[in-house]
Amino acid sequence: MTTKQAPSTLQKMGLDSPMALALHLPSRYEDETELLTIEEAIHQGRFNSAQTQGVVIRNQVLFRPRRQMIVTIEDETETLNLRFLNFYPSQQKQMAVGVNIRVRGEVREGFQGPEMVHPTVRAVAPDAPLPASLTPVYPASVGVSQTIIRKAVTQALRDSSLQDSLAEFLPKKLMAELLPSNDWPSLQAAITYLHQPPADANTQALLERTHPAWRRVQFEELLAQQISLKRAHAIRQERHAPSFAKNKEERKDKRGQQSFEEGLLKVLPFKLTNAQDRVWSEISNDLSKSFPMNRLLQGDVGSGKTVVAALAAARVMDHGYQAAIMAPTEILAEQHYLKMKEWFEPLGVKIAWLSGSLRAKEKRLAQEMIENGQAQLIIGTHALIQENVSFARLGLAVIDEQHRFGVRQRLEIQQRVGSELFYCHQLMMSATPIPRTLAMTYYADLDVSVIDELPPGRKTIATKVVKASRRDEVIGGLQSWVSKGLQAYWVCPLIEESEVLQLQTAVESFEQLTLALPDFKVGLVHGRLKAEEKAAVMAAFKANEIDLLVATTVIEVGVDVPNAALMVIEHAERFGYAQIHQLRGRVGRGSADSVCILMYAEPLSMAAKERLQTLRETSDGFVIAERDLSLRGPGELLGAKQSGDAMLRFVDLQRDAWLIELAQQAAERLLAEHADLVERHLERWLGSRAEFLKA
Ligand code: ADP
Ligand code: MG
């Protein structure tokens, strides 16, 4: 019997308690509550699933045009054929002549009259009772049948402990004030309803999850989330962090010279944009507080986030504290390192570089400098928190492209940054715009600053979509491009299954392009190169010693070479929205008109076609992110996919945006007026998932 295995498979799905089962809500329903006569079923028309029953009067296996079984059933009104293209001997037996069967499916017109193709079939007594409620269909994983889940859920709903877990404790008064016309059922009633909706339930509303029973569940889930985020916020404000107010006069006296902040503004070859000015004053204000900053700096690719981070670092260093900048990839971290050296070394700042690929001795040296406080500014990869690094006086941690770190890593960062000695200020940066609803739910404890303006003089990027069969033409175009003294990128396809294969195609393209452009210097950079080798290639490209850079996606983020204004992306159909948007942001940074060529191989899927078209039509990061969001769901967009836990199971942030505000108000009131209920509510909804909310 399969029931023996059932507990473990259910447990693997996380369905290990009555509460977990109760919250495992159906994804749709089947209506088995109505039984039609065969005549009625036939006249109900196509595309309408119907349930009917009859006695089998014929059971034939045909071999032409292909092997199939035709079963004919009959009741007092009509006969109906059932057609099975695949069938087992057991089914032949189940539907033997004389047996009464109940079938569900769509009736359509076949060659020999009305028929159902592959209906669901059950042998039952003619007077077998009909279920009183709709039949739930649950999200299931391989190896768990609906029957097993249904049984387990039904049992769980009867479990006495559930009464307790689902007990109503949101104060009636509060609910009535928030929801003047509240037609929502109690939580327990809502859950029962969703598992066993009555035959006359509004199935449309159930499916679309707009039914009051769904609303009730969604509201509770959002409420838990809002509470935990608000609590995180309150906890943060009680923590202590050193305050770094703008205090030029004092610094001047002490060092007898200008502050790093002033110095930096003087070395910069440009003036801050208005948007940069604005976000910098928001950050500056946070830094002057004596509790830790937790701010996300958002700005499209190329909007100039780095300099804002540098200003924050300068402020912190002016107060004698250390600042650290961390990036998810070595290339990106290295770009920051070079930039900071350029800006800060003339001002006499000591900078340390720390990445996983340093030799042991260099690493130890860097660690020493960080530990004894000699290093004022520390740049690196995840190694900054992984290795045994202890900071002498860390005042600010800047985390670039934070969503590209895994959830685990982000938790580690939180733990490191927010534990030792004191809590330092934290600035996260991201080029992936986060829609407002997301920011409100996932990031309620995060303040957000947005750079919504690109530095002046940026050229728009003309994006072209070109078939791979026109590769030679594209190479011809490249030739005339580099002849003008301009540089270009050639990005090789992402091959997820195999890094080796990815490398191979990059090497092939490199060789082909080297042959095709004999008068020019072609470079190659990929993930397998050692850090120094990568750095050398990037430096040569930056110095315009390389005309064409063939690269894998290692150049995705942050690379900054203004003279490179042409980018060719091979197999663009294999990249996602965000990746192409990021890649494309590498060009359009200088004074030349920029071009991005998306080369694709046929056949194109519908999704890929739409993606390439959107990317050709717009370069607005927000538009692209919205498309991406509707396609992939928020978890993946934020990099939470790795956690394997969708944080909101029942809420769709686009559909249910209005509920978020309601939940926010309820959370505030509950925290202020009913602090005793808060714990219970959180435990009910979040359990172990609570910690992921902080990452
Ligand atoms: P991102 O926001 O993508 O990290 P960067 O900080 O790398 O962007 O900046 C992109 C480019 O724009 C860099 O070359 C940078 O020096 C330049 N830049 C930044 N701010 C300005 C500005 N206000 N005026 C002109 N150029 C700027
Ligand atoms: Mg950047």
XYZ file of C-alpha atoms and ligand atoms in Angstrom:
723
model
C 0.000 0.000 0.000
C 1.148 3.485 -0.771
C -0.122 4.910 2.493
C 3.017 3.610 4.143
C 5.196 5.935 2.084
C 2.802 8.812 2.263
C 3.959 10.467 5.484
C 7.527 10.856 4.312
C 6.588 12.275 0.915
C 4.198 14.686 2.549
C 6.843 15.624 5.032
C 9.235 16.351 2.218
C 6.700 18.837 0.939
C 6.771 20.463 4.353
C 3.313 19.135 5.170
C 4.275 17.836 8.566
C 1.643 19.274 10.900
C -2.096 19.901 10.889
C -1.365 23.623 10.530
C 0.953 23.089 7.564
C -1.678 20.941 5.887
C -4.425 23.430 6.649
C -2.367 26.131 4.960
C -1.677 23.972 1.939
C -4.478 25.547 -0.042
C -5.878 24.265 -3.331
C -4.680 25.712 -6.601
C -8.005 24.909 -8.300
C -11.142 22.795 -8.015
C -13.027 20.192 -9.915
C -16.778 20.219 -9.849
C -18.024 16.745 -9.143
C -21.093 17.924 -7.322
C -23.333 17.835 -10.350
C -24.336 14.762 -12.310
C -25.908 15.255 -15.734
C -27.737 12.744 -17.857
C -25.790 11.800 -20.979
C -28.177 13.841 -23.078
C -27.640 16.916 -20.917
C -23.882 16.399 -20.993
C -23.941 16.275 -24.777
C -26.011 19.420 -25.052
C -23.969 21.373 -22.621
C -21.614 21.917 -25.515
C -17.899 21.882 -26.105
C -15.244 23.122 -23.672
C -17.561 22.559 -20.740
C -16.408 19.820 -18.521
C -19.345 17.647 -17.495
C -19.910 14.722 -15.199
C -22.244 11.971 -16.235
C -22.656 8.239 -15.765
C -23.902 5.140 -17.540
C -23.544 1.418 -17.991
C -20.874 0.143 -20.351
C -22.570 -1.526 -23.308
C -19.517 -1.989 -25.527
C -15.749 -2.055 -25.077
C -13.682 -2.332 -28.251
C -10.013 -2.108 -29.029
C -9.386 -0.735 -32.528
C -6.100 -0.790 -34.392
C -6.890 1.693 -37.093
C -6.005 4.457 -37.612
C -4.055 3.668 -34.443
C -4.433 1.476 -31.413
C -7.180 2.793 -29.195
C -9.975 1.735 -26.926
C -13.557 2.888 -27.458
C -15.953 2.370 -24.602
C -19.639 3.083 -25.085
C -21.894 3.893 -22.157
C -25.619 4.321 -22.009
C -28.282 5.709 -19.695
C -32.022 6.156 -20.184
C -31.434 9.218 -22.369
C -28.513 8.614 -24.735
C -25.285 6.809 -25.500
C -21.771 8.262 -25.379
C -18.380 7.053 -26.602
C -15.245 7.332 -24.480
C -12.002 7.276 -26.432
C -8.650 6.246 -24.904
C -5.493 6.486 -26.975
C -3.304 5.078 -24.252
C -4.755 2.507 -21.948
C -3.812 -0.308 -19.648
C -5.314 -3.764 -19.333
C -6.563 -2.712 -15.906
C -8.644 0.004 -17.518
C -10.148 -2.479 -19.920
C -11.218 -4.489 -16.912
C -12.462 -1.456 -15.018
C -14.718 -0.577 -17.947
C -15.973 -4.036 -18.757
C -19.430 -4.412 -20.268
C -22.143 -4.156 -17.630
C -20.170 -1.978 -15.188
C -21.654 1.361 -14.123
C -19.092 4.173 -14.464
C -19.059 7.837 -13.617
C -17.051 9.960 -16.074
C -15.871 13.556 -16.254
C -14.622 15.346 -19.333
C -15.503 17.523 -22.288
C -17.986 16.218 -24.803
C -17.093 16.810 -28.420
C -18.260 15.626 -31.806
C -16.317 12.531 -32.906
C -16.497 10.431 -36.090
C -19.008 8.105 -34.528
C -21.079 10.697 -32.695
C -20.493 12.562 -29.416
C -17.471 11.423 -27.418
C -15.201 12.195 -24.465
C -11.475 11.770 -24.994
C -9.617 10.492 -21.924
C -12.271 11.324 -19.342
C -11.590 10.613 -15.689
C -13.384 7.426 -14.846
C -14.640 5.855 -11.642
C -16.621 2.666 -11.303
C -19.423 3.409 -8.827
C -22.816 2.114 -7.856
C -25.481 3.985 -9.875
C -26.781 5.644 -6.707
C -23.363 6.494 -5.251
C -23.694 9.882 -3.485
C -22.218 13.035 -4.991
C -19.761 15.095 -2.955
C -21.360 18.137 -1.364
C -18.360 20.360 -2.009
C -16.086 21.086 -4.920
C -13.125 18.771 -5.151
C -9.862 20.566 -4.342
C -6.807 20.106 -6.530
C -3.652 20.734 -4.524
C -0.176 21.791 -5.509
C 1.649 18.486 -5.438
C 5.091 17.188 -6.148
C 6.068 14.044 -7.971
C 5.053 10.899 -6.178
C 2.231 12.356 -4.119
C -1.247 11.766 -5.402
C -4.173 14.113 -4.924
C -5.924 11.369 -3.014
C -3.172 11.207 -0.422
C -3.079 14.976 0.035
C -6.867 15.226 0.194
C -7.030 12.557 2.872
C -4.289 14.162 4.913
C -5.903 17.600 4.673
C -9.339 16.317 5.610
C -7.819 14.614 8.620
C -5.880 17.734 9.586
C -8.992 19.893 9.400
C -10.571 17.614 11.985
C -7.540 17.691 14.270
C -8.360 19.281 17.597
C -5.032 21.146 17.781
C -6.045 23.099 14.710
C -8.873 24.823 16.562
C -6.207 26.374 18.653
C -3.783 27.244 15.887
C -6.481 28.943 13.861
C -8.251 30.606 16.756
C -9.477 34.093 16.098
C -7.508 36.665 17.982
C -7.511 39.785 15.881
C -9.638 42.158 17.942
C -13.079 42.600 16.408
C -13.022 46.294 17.089
C -9.789 46.788 15.208
C -11.007 44.826 12.222
C -14.293 46.711 12.141
C -12.476 50.022 12.144
C -10.117 49.025 9.397
C -12.710 47.317 7.264
C -16.017 49.160 7.524
C -17.898 46.606 5.413
C -16.155 43.462 6.407
C -17.653 40.403 4.801
C -14.623 38.285 5.515
C -15.124 35.002 7.307
C -13.102 34.074 10.381
C -9.737 32.521 9.623
C -10.906 29.063 10.488
C -14.039 29.397 8.380
C -11.992 30.799 5.518
C -9.554 27.907 5.541
C -12.295 25.305 5.720
C -14.145 27.038 2.917
C -11.101 27.084 0.675
C -10.507 23.376 1.165
C -14.154 22.405 0.812
C -16.099 25.067 -1.030
C -19.823 24.326 -1.306
C -21.226 23.333 -4.662
C -22.631 26.792 -5.336
C -19.405 28.678 -4.508
C -18.248 31.424 -6.827
C -15.548 29.395 -8.529
C -14.302 32.332 -10.541
C -13.509 34.281 -7.371
C -11.951 31.200 -5.843
C -9.706 30.645 -8.825
C -8.717 34.283 -9.056
C -8.181 34.315 -5.314
C -10.374 37.343 -4.823
C -13.015 35.508 -2.796
C -13.524 36.881 0.757
C -12.133 33.617 2.115
C -8.920 34.227 0.188
C -8.867 37.863 1.250
C -8.967 36.808 4.846
C -6.017 34.458 4.438
C -4.026 36.943 2.362
C -4.615 39.670 4.879
C -3.348 37.543 7.739
C -0.257 36.569 5.810
C 0.550 40.153 4.912
C -0.124 41.232 8.452
C 2.482 38.807 9.741
C 4.956 40.102 7.252
C 4.316 43.729 8.043
C 4.596 43.094 11.762
C 7.906 41.355 11.434
C 9.276 44.083 9.211
C 8.086 46.823 11.521
C 9.616 45.054 14.429
C 12.906 44.785 12.618
C 12.682 48.515 12.082
C 12.021 49.227 15.745
C 14.865 46.979 16.802
C 17.215 48.760 14.433
C 16.346 52.148 15.842
C 17.226 50.994 19.302
C 20.649 49.850 18.229
C 23.601 52.061 18.493
C 25.840 53.090 15.636
C 28.453 55.839 15.551
C 26.999 59.020 14.168
C 28.817 60.747 11.345
C 27.503 64.225 11.031
C 28.885 66.614 8.477
C 31.352 68.511 10.548
C 33.952 70.074 8.340
C 35.277 72.682 10.733
C 36.269 70.179 13.342
C 37.977 67.909 10.856
C 39.928 70.810 9.458
C 41.256 71.733 12.887
C 42.294 68.229 13.634
C 44.074 67.417 10.419
C 44.797 70.922 9.371
C 43.607 70.152 5.888
C 40.460 69.563 3.888
C 38.184 66.651 4.663
C 38.090 63.580 2.438
C 34.570 64.554 1.543
C 35.585 67.965 0.263
C 38.696 66.523 -1.337
C 36.692 63.958 -3.246
C 34.265 66.540 -4.560
C 37.261 68.488 -5.821
C 38.959 65.555 -7.589
C 35.820 64.462 -9.387
C 35.961 65.369 -13.072
C 32.229 66.092 -13.056
C 29.495 67.784 -11.090
C 26.929 65.659 -9.276
C 23.564 65.425 -10.970
C 20.554 66.741 -9.070
C 19.483 63.199 -8.357
C 22.908 62.313 -6.973
C 22.831 65.432 -4.821
C 19.455 64.482 -3.447
C 20.287 60.873 -2.591
C 23.563 61.941 -1.075
C 21.801 64.299 1.296
C 19.405 61.485 2.270
C 22.327 59.220 3.007
C 24.241 61.958 4.751
C 21.260 62.495 7.000
C 21.099 58.793 7.862
C 24.792 58.732 8.655
C 24.375 61.543 11.134
C 21.962 59.436 13.209
C 23.127 57.324 16.103
C 21.313 54.195 14.896
C 22.410 52.193 11.878
C 21.397 53.254 8.405
C 19.698 50.598 6.322
C 19.260 52.124 2.917
C 18.927 50.877 -0.602
C 20.293 53.105 -3.307
C 18.566 52.346 -6.544
C 19.539 53.711 -9.889
C 19.579 52.397 -13.393
C 22.762 51.079 -14.907
C 25.148 53.979 -15.426
C 23.251 56.422 -13.227
C 26.336 56.986 -11.096
C 25.829 55.142 -7.828
C 29.521 54.565 -7.198
C 30.378 58.162 -6.513
C 27.570 58.402 -3.975
C 28.992 55.378 -2.181
C 32.399 57.029 -2.282
C 31.013 60.166 -0.652
C 29.497 58.095 2.134
C 32.827 56.338 2.609
C 34.620 59.694 2.711
C 32.314 60.962 5.442
C 32.921 57.896 7.558
C 36.670 58.064 7.055
C 36.610 61.732 8.003
C 35.414 60.584 11.392
C 38.242 58.129 11.714
C 36.213 55.022 10.929
C 36.660 52.389 8.240
C 34.401 51.939 5.235
C 34.039 48.711 3.275
C 32.684 48.217 -0.218
C 31.649 44.729 -1.200
C 30.614 43.458 -4.631
C 29.289 40.087 -5.762
C 31.906 39.391 -8.411
C 35.633 39.821 -8.542
C 35.521 41.927 -11.704
C 33.042 44.315 -10.225
C 34.898 44.567 -6.943
C 38.063 45.208 -8.863
C 36.461 48.025 -10.838
C 35.517 49.632 -7.561
C 39.021 49.155 -6.279
C 40.545 50.891 -9.294
C 38.039 53.721 -9.144
C 38.552 54.292 -5.429
C 42.288 54.274 -5.909
C 41.958 56.918 -8.574
C 39.761 59.101 -6.385
C 41.138 58.529 -2.915
C 44.833 57.797 -3.172
C 45.641 61.400 -4.100
C 43.938 62.340 -0.832
C 46.173 59.975 1.092
C 43.589 57.306 1.896
C 44.937 53.813 2.622
C 42.972 51.248 0.637
C 42.981 47.489 1.171
C 41.918 44.918 -1.400
C 40.569 41.556 -0.368
C 39.267 38.817 -2.604
C 39.111 35.048 -2.510
C 41.803 34.682 -5.141
C 44.569 36.543 -3.317
C 47.629 34.542 -2.339
C 47.757 33.556 1.291
C 50.458 36.066 2.091
C 48.704 38.999 0.426
C 45.516 38.024 2.129
C 47.169 37.960 5.518
C 48.681 41.342 4.889
C 45.333 42.811 3.924
C 43.688 41.235 6.955
C 46.324 42.725 9.186
C 45.803 46.193 7.784
C 42.062 45.843 8.275
C 42.484 44.555 11.781
C 44.939 47.130 13.017
C 43.009 49.957 11.453
C 45.668 51.034 8.968
C 43.298 50.368 6.100
C 40.693 53.111 5.954
C 38.830 51.889 2.910
C 38.415 48.194 2.208
C 37.212 46.858 -1.130
C 36.496 43.253 -1.927
C 34.207 40.400 -2.700
C 32.262 38.209 -0.350
C 35.683 37.293 1.063
C 35.304 40.396 3.225
C 32.914 38.589 5.487
C 33.915 35.009 4.779
C 37.509 34.911 5.765
C 38.689 35.676 9.222
C 38.444 39.370 8.803
C 37.879 41.554 11.779
C 37.596 45.255 11.285
C 39.229 47.685 13.651
C 36.504 50.300 13.401
C 34.001 49.551 10.683
C 31.574 52.432 10.282
C 29.982 51.738 6.921
C 29.394 48.684 4.749
C 28.444 49.320 1.139
C 27.023 46.313 -0.666
C 26.834 46.684 -4.411
C 24.324 44.742 -6.492
C 23.127 43.230 -3.268
C 20.392 41.137 -4.850
C 23.052 39.173 -6.679
C 24.356 37.769 -3.469
C 22.529 34.620 -2.431
C 20.069 34.722 0.438
C 22.469 32.813 2.648
C 25.241 35.229 1.898
C 22.952 38.138 2.593
C 22.066 36.659 5.937
C 25.743 36.214 6.662
C 26.347 39.830 5.773
C 23.558 40.902 8.115
C 24.943 38.815 10.890
C 28.482 40.051 10.436
C 27.600 43.665 9.911
C 25.022 43.713 12.642
C 26.685 41.899 15.462
C 30.253 42.553 16.366
C 31.066 45.439 18.667
C 28.418 47.706 17.270
C 26.129 47.959 14.318
C 27.588 49.793 11.391
C 25.707 51.754 8.769
C 24.681 49.872 5.714
C 24.179 51.053 2.158
C 22.988 48.648 -0.481
C 23.065 49.470 -4.149
C 21.138 47.947 -6.989
C 20.514 48.661 -10.633
C 17.456 46.443 -10.620
C 14.541 48.711 -9.904
C 12.196 47.312 -7.329
C 8.553 48.162 -7.880
C 6.934 50.042 -5.029
C 4.746 47.179 -3.878
C 7.788 44.995 -3.518
C 9.691 47.613 -1.639
C 6.777 47.931 0.771
C 6.525 44.277 1.531
C 9.941 42.768 1.285
C 11.760 45.822 2.326
C 9.574 47.647 4.792
C 12.577 48.103 7.036
C 14.620 49.483 4.225
C 14.748 53.113 3.280
C 15.017 53.605 -0.430
C 16.753 56.345 -2.394
C 16.411 56.514 -6.132
C 18.704 58.121 -8.687
C 16.224 58.807 -11.435
C 18.432 60.752 -13.782
C 21.410 59.778 -15.904
C 24.540 61.957 -16.019
C 24.353 64.525 -18.807
C 25.579 63.767 -22.284
C 24.573 60.135 -22.287
C 23.673 58.876 -25.705
C 20.674 56.694 -26.238
C 21.560 53.187 -27.196
C 20.152 51.960 -30.483
C 19.297 48.311 -30.053
C 19.072 46.057 -33.087
C 17.802 42.526 -33.251
C 19.612 40.479 -35.882
C 19.489 36.843 -37.013
C 22.612 34.800 -36.374
C 22.764 33.981 -40.075
C 23.838 37.593 -40.629
C 26.917 37.129 -38.483
C 29.284 38.011 -41.342
C 27.523 41.318 -41.879
C 27.803 42.047 -38.187
C 31.533 41.318 -38.267
C 31.866 43.623 -41.283
C 30.184 46.354 -39.288
C 32.558 45.728 -36.402
C 35.498 46.215 -38.717
C 34.406 49.704 -39.753
C 33.531 50.498 -36.125
C 36.974 49.770 -34.722
C 38.565 51.455 -37.735
C 37.172 54.701 -36.315
C 39.154 54.178 -33.147
C 36.138 53.042 -31.169
C 36.025 49.938 -29.052
C 33.490 47.168 -28.834
C 32.309 44.226 -26.738
C 31.423 40.822 -28.087
C 29.457 38.908 -25.490
C 29.300 35.145 -25.737
C 26.326 33.067 -24.849
C 25.527 31.909 -21.448
C 25.519 28.124 -21.308
C 24.055 27.195 -18.005
C 24.621 23.479 -18.241
C 28.319 23.724 -18.814
C 30.953 26.229 -17.961
C 33.404 24.327 -20.172
C 31.113 24.622 -23.151
C 30.643 28.302 -22.460
C 34.364 28.792 -22.377
C 34.753 26.841 -25.595
C 32.331 29.020 -27.543
C 34.044 32.115 -26.212
C 37.415 30.809 -27.397
C 35.950 29.947 -30.799
C 34.478 33.406 -31.257
C 37.739 34.911 -30.122
C 39.674 32.946 -32.741
C 37.220 33.722 -35.493
C 37.226 37.439 -34.707
C 41.012 37.537 -34.422
C 41.211 36.123 -37.947
C 38.504 38.427 -39.269
C 40.091 41.580 -37.833
C 43.810 41.072 -38.441
C 44.674 44.755 -38.066
C 43.136 45.076 -34.660
C 43.750 43.814 -31.207
C 41.166 41.353 -29.923
C 41.084 40.414 -26.251
C 39.374 37.632 -24.346
C 38.059 37.585 -20.808
C 36.126 34.819 -19.091
C 35.390 33.380 -15.678
C 38.201 30.829 -15.747
C 40.983 33.390 -15.918
C 42.932 34.111 -12.772
C 42.106 37.382 -11.112
C 45.378 39.028 -12.199
C 44.854 37.884 -15.778
C 41.344 39.233 -15.800
C 42.523 42.498 -14.330
C 45.270 42.784 -16.939
C 42.838 42.290 -19.820
C 40.367 44.749 -18.355
C 43.096 47.306 -17.773
C 44.318 46.926 -21.364
C 40.787 47.377 -22.645
C 40.297 50.414 -20.494
C 43.580 51.871 -21.791
C 42.344 51.314 -25.351
C 45.080 48.813 -26.070
C 42.397 46.282 -26.969
C 39.901 47.190 -29.692
C 37.474 44.360 -29.341
C 36.835 42.495 -26.126
C 35.341 39.037 -26.400
C 33.774 38.199 -23.077
C 31.477 35.857 -21.270
C 28.918 37.296 -18.903
C 31.639 38.118 -16.392
C 31.350 41.662 -17.690
C 27.705 41.814 -16.812
C 27.861 44.317 -14.037
C 29.731 47.460 -13.367
C 32.347 47.468 -16.076
C 32.960 51.004 -17.176
C 34.785 51.845 -20.417
C 33.218 54.921 -22.029
C 35.023 54.535 -25.371
C 33.392 51.146 -25.922
C 30.080 52.032 -27.498
C 29.217 48.937 -29.510
C 28.099 45.669 -28.033
C 27.247 42.478 -29.843
C 25.459 39.819 -27.825
C 25.500 36.338 -29.303
C 22.532 34.061 -28.653
C 20.700 36.919 -27.022
C 17.658 34.651 -26.829
C 19.323 32.762 -23.999
C 19.595 35.764 -21.724
C 16.949 37.100 -19.399
C 15.641 40.651 -19.337
C 17.792 41.843 -16.515
C 20.978 40.361 -17.903
C 20.649 42.042 -21.270
C 19.682 45.294 -19.644
C 22.764 45.138 -17.459
C 25.022 44.117 -20.312
C 23.691 46.822 -22.553
C 24.377 49.358 -19.837
C 28.100 48.872 -20.522
C 27.730 50.963 -23.689
C 26.264 54.434 -24.062
C 28.659 55.834 -21.490
C 30.809 58.025 -23.690
C 30.195 60.705 -26.279
C 29.764 58.349 -29.241
C 26.375 57.097 -30.400
C 25.987 53.635 -29.026
C 24.707 50.456 -30.569
C 23.729 47.132 -29.092
C 23.217 44.215 -31.452
C 21.183 41.316 -30.154
C 22.005 38.317 -32.315
C 19.649 35.396 -32.046
C 19.487 31.868 -33.363
C 16.241 30.417 -34.629
C 13.832 29.020 -33.706
C 12.749 31.666 -31.214
C 10.262 30.800 -28.506
C 7.331 33.190 -28.068
C 8.764 34.356 -24.782
C 12.191 35.047 -26.252
C 10.649 36.900 -29.163
C 8.672 39.133 -26.848
C 11.712 39.704 -24.668
C 13.964 40.775 -27.536
C 11.245 43.027 -28.894
C 10.728 44.729 -25.550
C 14.449 45.217 -25.161
C 14.664 46.758 -28.607
C 11.836 49.143 -27.870
C 12.796 50.359 -24.423
C 15.844 50.883 -22.309
C 13.852 52.049 -19.306
C 14.956 49.888 -16.413
C 11.621 50.220 -14.646
C 9.616 49.028 -17.627
C 11.973 46.114 -18.060
C 11.826 45.209 -14.388
C 8.031 45.235 -14.405
C 8.000 42.858 -17.358
C 10.499 40.705 -15.619
C 8.460 40.710 -12.440
C 5.250 39.675 -14.142
C 7.160 36.899 -15.837
C 9.170 35.435 -13.045
C 7.573 36.479 -9.808
C 9.156 38.582 -7.108
C 11.208 35.910 -5.386
C 13.506 35.400 -8.262
C 13.824 39.068 -9.008
C 15.128 39.695 -5.548
C 17.393 36.727 -5.528
C 15.282 34.958 -2.935
C 14.802 31.957 -5.151
C 17.692 30.151 -3.553
C 15.918 30.109 -0.242
C 13.382 27.729 -1.719
C 10.753 29.565 0.269
C 8.384 31.947 -1.326
C 7.903 34.478 1.418
C 4.351 35.255 0.482
C 2.449 32.180 -0.501
C -1.027 33.487 -1.029
C -0.523 37.105 -1.921
C 0.115 38.361 -5.406
C 1.751 41.716 -5.049
C 0.270 43.107 -8.204
C -3.245 41.821 -7.715
C -3.418 42.471 -3.992
C -1.530 45.733 -3.652
C -4.441 47.407 -1.849
C -4.279 44.788 0.887
C -0.714 45.729 1.707
C -1.682 49.156 2.957
C -4.458 47.688 5.033
C -2.073 45.175 6.559
C 0.376 47.951 7.270
C -2.200 49.903 9.247
C -3.337 46.801 11.082
C 0.265 45.964 11.951
C 0.820 49.421 13.414
C -2.304 49.213 15.537
C -1.591 45.701 16.691
C 1.936 46.579 17.757
C 0.749 49.666 19.583
C -2.414 48.341 21.188
C -2.141 44.570 21.382
C 1.513 43.710 21.708
C 0.542 40.443 23.391
C -1.028 39.096 20.202
C 1.885 39.854 17.980
C 4.032 36.861 18.890
C 1.234 34.411 18.312
C 0.436 35.831 14.969
C 4.024 35.699 13.791
C 4.516 32.156 14.959
C 1.395 31.082 13.126
C 2.431 32.526 9.837
C 6.131 32.683 9.573
C 7.672 30.051 11.768
C 11.170 29.449 10.531
C 10.753 31.679 7.512
C 10.971 34.792 9.628
C 14.703 35.105 9.359
C 14.665 35.183 5.599
C 12.726 38.392 5.718
C 15.709 40.145 7.093
C 18.097 39.187 4.317
P 26.293 52.659 -11.805
O 25.186 53.410 -11.175
O 25.814 51.766 -12.908
O 27.154 51.933 -10.818
P 28.661 54.214 -12.192
O 28.741 54.689 -10.803
O 29.610 53.145 -12.597
O 27.195 53.750 -12.530
O 28.791 55.468 -13.141
C 28.768 55.337 -14.519
C 29.673 56.332 -15.166
O 29.156 57.643 -15.026
C 31.064 56.378 -14.571
O 31.975 56.516 -15.601
C 31.025 57.592 -13.694
O 32.299 58.135 -13.491
C 30.138 58.515 -14.487
N 29.438 59.540 -13.699
C 28.885 59.357 -12.485
N 28.296 60.490 -12.064
C 28.467 61.411 -13.046
C 28.071 62.777 -13.208
N 27.386 63.433 -12.281
N 28.423 63.389 -14.360
C 29.115 62.742 -15.292
N 29.511 61.459 -15.202
C 29.189 60.779 -14.092
Mg 27.771 50.059 -10.375
